[in-house]
Coordinates of C-alpha atoms in Angstrom, one line a residue:
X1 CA -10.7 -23.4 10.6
X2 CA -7.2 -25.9 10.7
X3 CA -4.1 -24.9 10.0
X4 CA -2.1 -28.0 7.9
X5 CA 1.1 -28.9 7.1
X6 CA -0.4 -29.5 3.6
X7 CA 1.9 -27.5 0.7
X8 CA -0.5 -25.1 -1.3
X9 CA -2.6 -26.7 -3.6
X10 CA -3.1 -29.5 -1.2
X11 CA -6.0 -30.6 0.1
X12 CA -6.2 -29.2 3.7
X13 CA -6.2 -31.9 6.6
X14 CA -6.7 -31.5 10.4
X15 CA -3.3 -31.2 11.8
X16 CA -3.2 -28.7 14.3
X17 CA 0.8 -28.4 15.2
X18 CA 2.6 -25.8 15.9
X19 CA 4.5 -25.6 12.3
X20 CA 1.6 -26.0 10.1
X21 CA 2.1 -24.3 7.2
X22 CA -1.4 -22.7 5.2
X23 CA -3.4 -20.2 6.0
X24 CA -7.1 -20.3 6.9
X25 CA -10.1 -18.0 7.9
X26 CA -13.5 -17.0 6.2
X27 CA -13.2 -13.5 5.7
X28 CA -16.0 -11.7 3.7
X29 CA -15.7 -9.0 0.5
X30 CA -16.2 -6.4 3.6
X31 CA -13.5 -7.4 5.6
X32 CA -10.9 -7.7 2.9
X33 CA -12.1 -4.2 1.7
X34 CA -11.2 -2.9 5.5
X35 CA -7.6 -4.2 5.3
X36 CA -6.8 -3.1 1.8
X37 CA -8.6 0.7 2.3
X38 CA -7.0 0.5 5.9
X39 CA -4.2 0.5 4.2
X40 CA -4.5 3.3 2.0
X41 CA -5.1 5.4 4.9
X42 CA -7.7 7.4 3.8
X43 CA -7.2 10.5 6.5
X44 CA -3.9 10.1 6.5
X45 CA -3.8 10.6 2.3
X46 CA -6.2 13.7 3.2
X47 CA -4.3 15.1 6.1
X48 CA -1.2 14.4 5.3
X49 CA -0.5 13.2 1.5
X50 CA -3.1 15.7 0.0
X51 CA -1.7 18.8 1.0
X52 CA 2.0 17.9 0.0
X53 CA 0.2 16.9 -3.8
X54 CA -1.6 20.4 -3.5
X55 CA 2.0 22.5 -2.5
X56 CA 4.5 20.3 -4.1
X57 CA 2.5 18.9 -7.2
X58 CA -0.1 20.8 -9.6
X59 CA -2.3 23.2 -6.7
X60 CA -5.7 23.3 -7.3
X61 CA -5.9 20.5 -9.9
X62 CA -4.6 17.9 -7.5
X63 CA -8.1 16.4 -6.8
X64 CA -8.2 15.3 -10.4
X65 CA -5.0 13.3 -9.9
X66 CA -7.1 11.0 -8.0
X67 CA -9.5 10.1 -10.6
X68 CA -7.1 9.7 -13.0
X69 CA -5.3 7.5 -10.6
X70 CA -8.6 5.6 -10.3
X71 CA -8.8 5.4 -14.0
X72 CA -5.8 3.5 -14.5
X73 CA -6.1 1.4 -11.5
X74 CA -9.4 0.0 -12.7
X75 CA -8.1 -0.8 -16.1
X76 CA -5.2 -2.7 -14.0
X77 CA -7.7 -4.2 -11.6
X78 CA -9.8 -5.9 -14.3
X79 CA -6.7 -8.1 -15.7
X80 CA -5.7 -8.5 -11.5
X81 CA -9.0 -9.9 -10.8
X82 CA -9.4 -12.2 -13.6
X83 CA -6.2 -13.4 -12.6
X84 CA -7.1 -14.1 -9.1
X85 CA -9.9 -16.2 -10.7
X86 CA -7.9 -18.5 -12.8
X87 CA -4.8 -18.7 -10.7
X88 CA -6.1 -20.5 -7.1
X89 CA -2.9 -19.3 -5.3
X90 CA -1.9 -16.7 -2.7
X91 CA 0.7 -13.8 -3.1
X92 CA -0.7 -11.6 -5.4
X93 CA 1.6 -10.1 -7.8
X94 CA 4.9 -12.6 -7.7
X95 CA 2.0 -15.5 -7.8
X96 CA 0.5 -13.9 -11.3
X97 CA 3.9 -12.8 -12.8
X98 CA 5.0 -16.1 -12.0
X99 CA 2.7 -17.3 -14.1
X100 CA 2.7 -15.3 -16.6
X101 CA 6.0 -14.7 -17.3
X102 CA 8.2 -17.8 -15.5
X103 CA 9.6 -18.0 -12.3
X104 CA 12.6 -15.9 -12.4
X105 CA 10.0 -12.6 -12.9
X106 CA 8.2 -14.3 -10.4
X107 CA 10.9 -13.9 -7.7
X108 CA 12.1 -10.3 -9.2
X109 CA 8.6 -9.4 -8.4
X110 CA 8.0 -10.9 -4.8
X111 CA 11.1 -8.9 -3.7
X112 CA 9.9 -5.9 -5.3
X113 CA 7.0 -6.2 -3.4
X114 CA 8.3 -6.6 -0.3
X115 CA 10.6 -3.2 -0.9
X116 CA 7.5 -1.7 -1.8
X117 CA 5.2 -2.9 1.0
X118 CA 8.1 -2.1 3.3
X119 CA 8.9 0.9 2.6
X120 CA 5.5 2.8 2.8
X121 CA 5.1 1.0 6.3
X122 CA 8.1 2.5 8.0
X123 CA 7.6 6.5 6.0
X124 CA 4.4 5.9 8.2
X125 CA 5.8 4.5 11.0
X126 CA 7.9 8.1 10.6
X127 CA 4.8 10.2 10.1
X128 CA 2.9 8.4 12.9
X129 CA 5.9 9.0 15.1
X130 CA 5.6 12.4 14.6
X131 CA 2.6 12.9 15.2
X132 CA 2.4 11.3 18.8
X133 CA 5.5 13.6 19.9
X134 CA 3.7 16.8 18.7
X135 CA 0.2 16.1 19.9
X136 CA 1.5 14.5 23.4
X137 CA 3.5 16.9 24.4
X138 CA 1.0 19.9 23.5
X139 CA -1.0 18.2 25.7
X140 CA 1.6 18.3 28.5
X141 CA 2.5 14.9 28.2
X142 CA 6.5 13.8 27.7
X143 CA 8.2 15.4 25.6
X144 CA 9.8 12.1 24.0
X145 CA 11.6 11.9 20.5
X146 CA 9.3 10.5 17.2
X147 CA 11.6 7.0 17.1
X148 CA 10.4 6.1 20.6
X149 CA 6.6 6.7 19.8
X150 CA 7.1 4.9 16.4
X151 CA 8.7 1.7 18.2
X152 CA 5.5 1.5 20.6
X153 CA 3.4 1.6 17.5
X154 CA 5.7 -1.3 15.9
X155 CA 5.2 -3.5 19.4
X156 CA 1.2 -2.5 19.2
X157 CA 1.2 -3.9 16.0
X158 CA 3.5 -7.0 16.1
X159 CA 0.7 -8.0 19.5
X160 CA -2.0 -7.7 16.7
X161 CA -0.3 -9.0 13.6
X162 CA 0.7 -12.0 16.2
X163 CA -2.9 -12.9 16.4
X164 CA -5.5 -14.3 13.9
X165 CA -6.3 -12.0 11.1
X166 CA -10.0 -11.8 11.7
X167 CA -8.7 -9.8 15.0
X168 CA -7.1 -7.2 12.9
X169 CA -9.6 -7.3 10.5
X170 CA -11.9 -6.0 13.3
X171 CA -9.8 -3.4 14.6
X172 CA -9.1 -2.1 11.1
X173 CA -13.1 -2.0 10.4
X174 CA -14.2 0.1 13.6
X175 CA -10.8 2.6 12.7
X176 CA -11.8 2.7 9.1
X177 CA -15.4 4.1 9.7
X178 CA -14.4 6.6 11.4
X179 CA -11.6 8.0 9.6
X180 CA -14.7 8.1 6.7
X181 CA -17.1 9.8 8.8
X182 CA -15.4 12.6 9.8
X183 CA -13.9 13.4 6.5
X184 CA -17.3 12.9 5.0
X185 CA -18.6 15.5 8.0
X186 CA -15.7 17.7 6.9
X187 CA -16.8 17.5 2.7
X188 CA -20.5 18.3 3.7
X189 CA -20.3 21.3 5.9
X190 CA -18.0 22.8 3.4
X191 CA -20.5 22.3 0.4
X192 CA -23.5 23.6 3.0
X193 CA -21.2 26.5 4.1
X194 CA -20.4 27.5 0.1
X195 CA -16.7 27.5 0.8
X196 CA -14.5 30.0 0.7
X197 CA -15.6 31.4 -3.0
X198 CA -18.1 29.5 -3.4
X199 CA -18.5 26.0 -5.1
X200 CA -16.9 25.0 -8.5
X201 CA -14.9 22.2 -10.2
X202 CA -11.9 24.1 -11.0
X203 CA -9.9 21.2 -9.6
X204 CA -11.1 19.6 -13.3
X205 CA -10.2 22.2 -15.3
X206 CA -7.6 21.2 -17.8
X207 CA -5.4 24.2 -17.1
X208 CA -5.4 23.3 -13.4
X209 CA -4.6 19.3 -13.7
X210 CA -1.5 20.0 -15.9
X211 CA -0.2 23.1 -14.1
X212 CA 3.2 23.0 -11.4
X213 CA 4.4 19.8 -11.4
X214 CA 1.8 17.6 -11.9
X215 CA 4.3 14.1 -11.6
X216 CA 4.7 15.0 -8.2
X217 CA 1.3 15.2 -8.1
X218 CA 0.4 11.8 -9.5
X219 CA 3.0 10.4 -6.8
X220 CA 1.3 11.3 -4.0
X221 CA -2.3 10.2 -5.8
X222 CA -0.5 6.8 -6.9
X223 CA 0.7 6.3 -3.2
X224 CA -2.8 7.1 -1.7
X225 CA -4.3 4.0 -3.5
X226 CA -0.5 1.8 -2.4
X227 CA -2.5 -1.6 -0.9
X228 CA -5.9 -2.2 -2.5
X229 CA -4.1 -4.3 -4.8
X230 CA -3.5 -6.8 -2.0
X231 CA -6.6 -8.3 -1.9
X232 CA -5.3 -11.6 -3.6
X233 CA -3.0 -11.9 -0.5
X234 CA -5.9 -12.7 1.6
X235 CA -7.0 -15.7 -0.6
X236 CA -6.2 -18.5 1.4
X237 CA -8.3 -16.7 4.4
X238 CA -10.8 -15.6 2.2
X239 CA -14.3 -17.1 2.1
X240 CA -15.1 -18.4 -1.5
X241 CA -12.3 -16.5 -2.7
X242 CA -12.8 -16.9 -6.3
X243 CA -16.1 -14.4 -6.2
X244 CA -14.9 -12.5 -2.7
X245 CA -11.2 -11.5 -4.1
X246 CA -12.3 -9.8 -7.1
X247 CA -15.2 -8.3 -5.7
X248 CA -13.1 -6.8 -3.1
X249 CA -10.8 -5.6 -5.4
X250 CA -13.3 -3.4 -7.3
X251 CA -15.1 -1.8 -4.3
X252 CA -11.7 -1.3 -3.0
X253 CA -10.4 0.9 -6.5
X254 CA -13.4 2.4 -6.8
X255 CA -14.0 3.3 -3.3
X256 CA -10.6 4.6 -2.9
X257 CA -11.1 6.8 -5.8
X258 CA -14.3 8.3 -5.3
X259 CA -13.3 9.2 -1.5
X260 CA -10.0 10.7 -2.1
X261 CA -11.4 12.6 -5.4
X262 CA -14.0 14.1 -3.2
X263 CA -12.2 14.6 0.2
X264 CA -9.7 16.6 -1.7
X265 CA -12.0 18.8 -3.7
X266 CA -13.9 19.9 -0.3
X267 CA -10.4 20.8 0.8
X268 CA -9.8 23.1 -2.4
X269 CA -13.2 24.3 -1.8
X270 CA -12.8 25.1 1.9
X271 CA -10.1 27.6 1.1
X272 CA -10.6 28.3 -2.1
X273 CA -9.0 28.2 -5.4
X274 CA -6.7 31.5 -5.2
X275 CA -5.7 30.9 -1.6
X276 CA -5.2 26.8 -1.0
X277 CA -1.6 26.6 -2.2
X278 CA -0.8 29.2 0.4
X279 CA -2.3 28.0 3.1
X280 CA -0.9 24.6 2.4
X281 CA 2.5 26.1 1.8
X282 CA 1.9 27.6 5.5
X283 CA 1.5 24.3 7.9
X284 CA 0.6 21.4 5.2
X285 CA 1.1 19.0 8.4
X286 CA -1.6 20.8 10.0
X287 CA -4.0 21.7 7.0
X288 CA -6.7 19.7 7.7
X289 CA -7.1 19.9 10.8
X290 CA -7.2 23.5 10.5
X291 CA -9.8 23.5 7.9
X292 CA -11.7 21.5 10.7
X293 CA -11.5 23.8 13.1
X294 CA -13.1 26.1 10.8
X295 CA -15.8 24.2 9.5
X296 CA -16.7 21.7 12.5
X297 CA -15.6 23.8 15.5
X298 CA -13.2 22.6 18.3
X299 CA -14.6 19.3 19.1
X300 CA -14.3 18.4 15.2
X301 CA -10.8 19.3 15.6
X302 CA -10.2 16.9 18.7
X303 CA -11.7 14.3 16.9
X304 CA -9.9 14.5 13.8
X305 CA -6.4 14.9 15.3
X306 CA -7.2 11.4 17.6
X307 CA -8.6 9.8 13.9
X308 CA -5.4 11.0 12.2
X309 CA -3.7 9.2 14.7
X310 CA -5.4 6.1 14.7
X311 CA -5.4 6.1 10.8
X312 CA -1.9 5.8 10.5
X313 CA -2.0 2.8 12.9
X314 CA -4.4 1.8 10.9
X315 CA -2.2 1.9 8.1
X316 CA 0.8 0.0 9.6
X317 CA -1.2 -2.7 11.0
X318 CA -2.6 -3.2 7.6
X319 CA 0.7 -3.2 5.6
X320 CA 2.3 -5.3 8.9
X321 CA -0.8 -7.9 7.6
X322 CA 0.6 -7.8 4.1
X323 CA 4.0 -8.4 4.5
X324 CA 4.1 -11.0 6.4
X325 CA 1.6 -13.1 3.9
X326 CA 3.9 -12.2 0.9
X327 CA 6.9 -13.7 3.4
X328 CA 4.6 -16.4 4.0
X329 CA 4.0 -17.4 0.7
X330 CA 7.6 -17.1 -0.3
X331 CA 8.7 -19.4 2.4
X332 CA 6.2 -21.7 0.5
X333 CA 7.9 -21.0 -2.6
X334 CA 11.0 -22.1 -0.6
X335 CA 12.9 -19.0 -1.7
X336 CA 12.6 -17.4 2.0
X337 CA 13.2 -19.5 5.3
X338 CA 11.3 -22.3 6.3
X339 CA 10.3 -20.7 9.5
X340 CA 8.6 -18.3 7.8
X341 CA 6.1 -20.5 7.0
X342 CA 4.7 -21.4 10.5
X343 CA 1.3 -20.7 11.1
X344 CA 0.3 -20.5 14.9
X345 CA -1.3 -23.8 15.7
X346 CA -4.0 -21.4 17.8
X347 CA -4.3 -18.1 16.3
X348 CA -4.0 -19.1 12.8
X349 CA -1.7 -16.5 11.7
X350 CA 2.1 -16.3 9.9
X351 CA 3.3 -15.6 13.7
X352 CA 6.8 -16.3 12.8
X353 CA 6.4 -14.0 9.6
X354 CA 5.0 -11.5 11.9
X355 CA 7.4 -11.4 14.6
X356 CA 10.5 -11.3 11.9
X357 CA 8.8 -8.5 10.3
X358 CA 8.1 -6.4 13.5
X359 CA 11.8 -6.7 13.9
X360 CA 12.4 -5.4 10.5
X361 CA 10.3 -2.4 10.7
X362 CA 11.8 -1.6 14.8
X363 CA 15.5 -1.9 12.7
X364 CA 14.7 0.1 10.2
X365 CA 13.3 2.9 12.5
X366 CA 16.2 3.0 14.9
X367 CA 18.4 3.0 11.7
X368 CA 16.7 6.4 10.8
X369 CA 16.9 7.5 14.5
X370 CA 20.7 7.0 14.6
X371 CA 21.0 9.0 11.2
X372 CA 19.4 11.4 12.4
X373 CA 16.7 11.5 9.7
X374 CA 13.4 14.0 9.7
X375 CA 10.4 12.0 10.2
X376 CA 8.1 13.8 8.0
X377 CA 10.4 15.6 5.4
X378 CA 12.7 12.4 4.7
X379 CA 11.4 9.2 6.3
X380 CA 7.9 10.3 4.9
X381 CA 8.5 11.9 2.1
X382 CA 11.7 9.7 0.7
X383 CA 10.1 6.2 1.2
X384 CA 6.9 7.1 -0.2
X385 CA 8.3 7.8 -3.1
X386 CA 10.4 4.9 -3.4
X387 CA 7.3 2.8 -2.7
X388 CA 5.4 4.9 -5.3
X389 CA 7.5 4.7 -8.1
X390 CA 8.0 0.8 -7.8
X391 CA 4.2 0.1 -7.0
X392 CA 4.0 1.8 -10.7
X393 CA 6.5 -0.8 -12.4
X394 CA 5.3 -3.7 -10.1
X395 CA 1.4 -3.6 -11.8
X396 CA 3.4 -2.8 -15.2
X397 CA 4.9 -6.1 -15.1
X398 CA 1.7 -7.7 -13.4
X399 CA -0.3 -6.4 -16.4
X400 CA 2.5 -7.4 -19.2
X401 CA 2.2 -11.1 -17.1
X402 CA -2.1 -11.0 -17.3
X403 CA -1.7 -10.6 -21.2
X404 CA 0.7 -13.0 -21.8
X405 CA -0.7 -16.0 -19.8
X406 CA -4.1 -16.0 -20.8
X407 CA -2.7 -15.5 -24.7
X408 CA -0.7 -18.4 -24.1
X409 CA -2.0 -20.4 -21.9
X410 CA -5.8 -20.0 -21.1
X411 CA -7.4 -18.2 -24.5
X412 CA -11.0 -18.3 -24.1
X413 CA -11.5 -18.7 -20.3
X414 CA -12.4 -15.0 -20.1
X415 CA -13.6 -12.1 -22.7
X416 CA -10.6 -10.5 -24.8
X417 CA -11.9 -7.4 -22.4
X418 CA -10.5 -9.0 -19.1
X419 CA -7.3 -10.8 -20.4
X420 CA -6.2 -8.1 -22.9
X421 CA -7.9 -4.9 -23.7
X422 CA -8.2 -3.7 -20.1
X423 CA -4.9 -5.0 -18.4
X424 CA -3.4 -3.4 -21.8
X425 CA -4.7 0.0 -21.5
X426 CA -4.1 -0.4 -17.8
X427 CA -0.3 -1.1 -19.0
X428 CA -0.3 2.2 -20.8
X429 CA -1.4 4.3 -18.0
X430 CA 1.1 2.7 -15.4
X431 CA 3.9 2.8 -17.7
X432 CA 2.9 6.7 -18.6
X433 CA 2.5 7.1 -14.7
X434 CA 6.0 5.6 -14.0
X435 CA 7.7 7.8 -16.7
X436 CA 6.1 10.9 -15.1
X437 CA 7.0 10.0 -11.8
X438 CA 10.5 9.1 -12.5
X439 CA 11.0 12.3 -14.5
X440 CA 9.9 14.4 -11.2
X441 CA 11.4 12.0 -8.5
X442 CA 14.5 14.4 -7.9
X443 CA 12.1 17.2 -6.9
X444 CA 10.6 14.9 -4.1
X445 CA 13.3 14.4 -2.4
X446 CA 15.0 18.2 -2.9
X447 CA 17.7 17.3 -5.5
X448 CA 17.0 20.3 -7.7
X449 CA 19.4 22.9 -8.9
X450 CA 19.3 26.0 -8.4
X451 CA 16.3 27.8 -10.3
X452 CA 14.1 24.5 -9.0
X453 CA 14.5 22.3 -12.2
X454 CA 14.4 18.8 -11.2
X455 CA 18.0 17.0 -11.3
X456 CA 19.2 13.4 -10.6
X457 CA 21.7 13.6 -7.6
X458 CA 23.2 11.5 -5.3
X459 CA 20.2 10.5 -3.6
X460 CA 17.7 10.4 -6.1
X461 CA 19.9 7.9 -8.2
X462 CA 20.2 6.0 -4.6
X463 CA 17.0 6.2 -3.6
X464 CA 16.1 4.6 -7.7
X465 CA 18.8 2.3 -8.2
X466 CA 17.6 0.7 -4.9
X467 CA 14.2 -0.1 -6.6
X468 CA 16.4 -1.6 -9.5
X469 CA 18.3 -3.9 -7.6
X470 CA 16.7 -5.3 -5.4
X471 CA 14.2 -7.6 -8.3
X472 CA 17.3 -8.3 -9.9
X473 CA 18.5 -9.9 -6.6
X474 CA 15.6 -12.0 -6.6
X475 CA 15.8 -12.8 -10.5
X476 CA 19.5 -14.0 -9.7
X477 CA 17.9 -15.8 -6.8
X478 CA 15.9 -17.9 -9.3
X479 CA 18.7 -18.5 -12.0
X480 CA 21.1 -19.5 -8.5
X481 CA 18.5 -22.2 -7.6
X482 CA 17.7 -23.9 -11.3
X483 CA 21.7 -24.3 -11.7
X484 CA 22.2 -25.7 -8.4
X485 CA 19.0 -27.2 -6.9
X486 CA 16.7 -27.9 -9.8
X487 CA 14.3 -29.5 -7.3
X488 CA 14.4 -27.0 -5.3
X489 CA 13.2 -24.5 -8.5
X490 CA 10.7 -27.1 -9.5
X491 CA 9.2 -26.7 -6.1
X492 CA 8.3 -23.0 -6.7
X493 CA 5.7 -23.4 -9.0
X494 CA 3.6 -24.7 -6.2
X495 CA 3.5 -21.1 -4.9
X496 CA 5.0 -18.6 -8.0
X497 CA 4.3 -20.8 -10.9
X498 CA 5.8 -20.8 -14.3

């Protein structure tokens, strides 16, 4: 493995300096499915996401909201990995819009990205926070606030993310397997045990799925799956990426859906259908470990509250890993600093990248310290939505930028299936899923009036016109560099395209 000062799209040579600039490493379709489920954090979605969708969103049909989730995601996933086939470039969803739909989208989208893939990092970095102060002081430890807990995390992380991605890769696999054993451990004793009222699938029932609020609902399933799309982020350290990309990317959807969908129907079925909303309207924080207590016994509940844990850092690590590839390939554009570029002439990794976005997530943190934010109910709950709501518009535009270039530009390379039929009724359900989520987004962040109904305040149209800005900023970016520096623009299609 050599790290080069080669642009992308050159051949790679042997120079092993301290600025080299691509990315190398042979990772398989298993380890690139660790760092994008990692990611989605599967016992963090079931112990913390899945009771919020349960009290917040529609009750006992909240499982369902997985599988449709999964649905639409596969549609979208189809177009995403064709794409990955025919476009030989790192970055994911700038790279594709790029060349789909010109440069300009291109850059909108990479800095939507990064909003998005930064925001659901630090509402963990909240959560995880959290959770270290409560569980460390009940066991006696200091009593210290969540910010100083979440900073250690962020320096644990920057050590890792400093270091060659096979390294993370690792950590996240070991992590990953048992986050999925014990909530599999969890699902099985409940369906030996009967649950609570016995076994059904009222979680499916039509009259369940569209009862409450079920946008909320298809938030917090949306957010669950937030990373498997990042598979085509890995390609430069991918081995044979053009067959180990989009084979990632379908375990990942699929695996991701099935899990979730399951996970969350043992939990309906461990309390049962007339009593889950109230005991998730109780202690949702603590809902699952609860229901482990009951099911697996005390040692099942030690286990799961260290897993919880360790998911979330899972989690961070694994977005910490994104990010600083997208910054990466956006120095490459040349739309980000040089220096971001640098890959360590031992390691192999963005370190620069890395260490510039360890710094980002510590400010951000002791931002939401100083403000005196709630971890959970506002750094949590408030960022995850934001992240949400443009993950939903970012594969919109991805799938509007599949359709048009292989129309245009390579008709006949792939089936009309792969290049328009799927990414198009992919585009339906993510535009549908965006409306929805939009519709309820006052309600997740408590602007409602006063009999509940949802209603755009302050924050909400904050917290929104954020997500609108900042791809316009980038768009501008685009226009700012073709009138001034048109070199400078023609060197982005190396990395966006168009």
């Amino acid at each position: 493995m050599t790290a080069t000062n080669q642009s992308p799209g050159v051949s790679a040579g042997t120079d092993r300096t301290p600025h080299g600039r691509t990315l190398t490493g042979s990772l398989g379709v298993t380890a690139i499915v660790f760092m994008v489920v990692a990611a989605a954090s599967p016992l963090t979605v079931v112990g913390g996401a899945a009771p919020l969708g349960i009290l917040l969103g529609n009750g006992v049909g909240f499982p369902a909201m997985y599988a449709i989730s999964a649905v639409v995601l596969l549609l979208f996933s189809v177009g995403l990995a064709t794409m990955a086939k025919h476009v030989p470039r790192p970055g994911a969803f700038f790279t594709f819009v790029g060349y789909g739909l010109g440069r300009p989208m291109g850059l909108a989208t990479a800095y939507l990205a990064l909003l998005t893939y930064t925001t659901i990092q630090v509402s963990v970095y909240g959560y995880l926070g959290y959770i270290l102060e409560v569980t460390i002081a009940g066991l006696g430890g200091l009593d210290l606030p969540w910010y100083l807990y979440a900073l250690a995390m962020i320096g644990a992380v920057g050590i890792l993310g400093y270091r060659h991605i096979e390294l993370s890769s690792k950590v996240l696999g070991v992590l990953l397997v048992g986050e999925i054993l014990i909530v599999l451990a969890l699902v099985a004793a409940v369906v030996f045990s009967g649950g609570a009222e016995g076994l059904s699938l009222a979680p499916f029932e039509p009259a369940n799925v569209v009862s409450g609020a079920p946008g909320v609902g298809l938030m917090f399933a949306i957010a669950a799956f937030i990373g498997f799309e990042a598979t085509a982020i890995f390609r430069d350290e991918a081995k044979d990426p053009s067959r180990t990309i989009p084979i990632a990317t379908y375990v990942a959807v699929i695996g991701i859906g099935i899990f979730y969908t399951l996970a969350t129907w043992g939990l309906v079925m461990a309390w049962g259908p007339s009593e889950v909303v109230d005991v998730a309207a109780q202690d949702p924080g603590a809902m699952v470990i609860i229901t482990t207590l009951n099911y697996l016994g005390p040692i099942g509940e030690i286990v799961i509250n260290i897993l919880l844990i360790t998911s979330m850092f899972a989690c961070v690590l694994s977005f910490h890993n994104v990010i600083t590839r997208y910054q990466h390939s956006m120095s490459a554009a040349g739309v980000l600093p040089h220096r971001l570029g640098d890959v360590h002439h031992k390691h192999l990794s963005p370190y620069t990248s890395s260490l510039v976005q360890t710094i980002t997530a510590g400010v951000f943190v002791i931002a939401f310290a100083v403000l005196g934010l709630d971890p959970v109910l506002q750094v949590f709950t408030w960022f995850a939505g934001v992240a949400t709501l443009a993950i939903a518009i970012l594969m919109a535009i991805t799938s509007i930028a599949v359709i048009v270039y292989f129309t245009r530009k390579r008709r006949g390379v792939a089936s009309l299936w792969h290049t328009v039929i799927a990414p198009a009724l992919g585009l339906v359900g993510l535009v549908g899923s965006a409306v929805v989520i939009t519709a309820y987004f006052p309600m997740l962040v408590g602007d409602v009036d006063a009999t509940g109904v949802p209603t755009f305040g302050a924050l909400s149209l904050s917290l929104i016109a954020v997500i609108l800005l900042v791809p316009v900023a980038g768009y501008v970016q685009a226009l700012l560099l073709k009138a001034r520096d048109p070199q400078a623009y023609e060197r982005i299609t190396a990395a966006i395209g168009g």
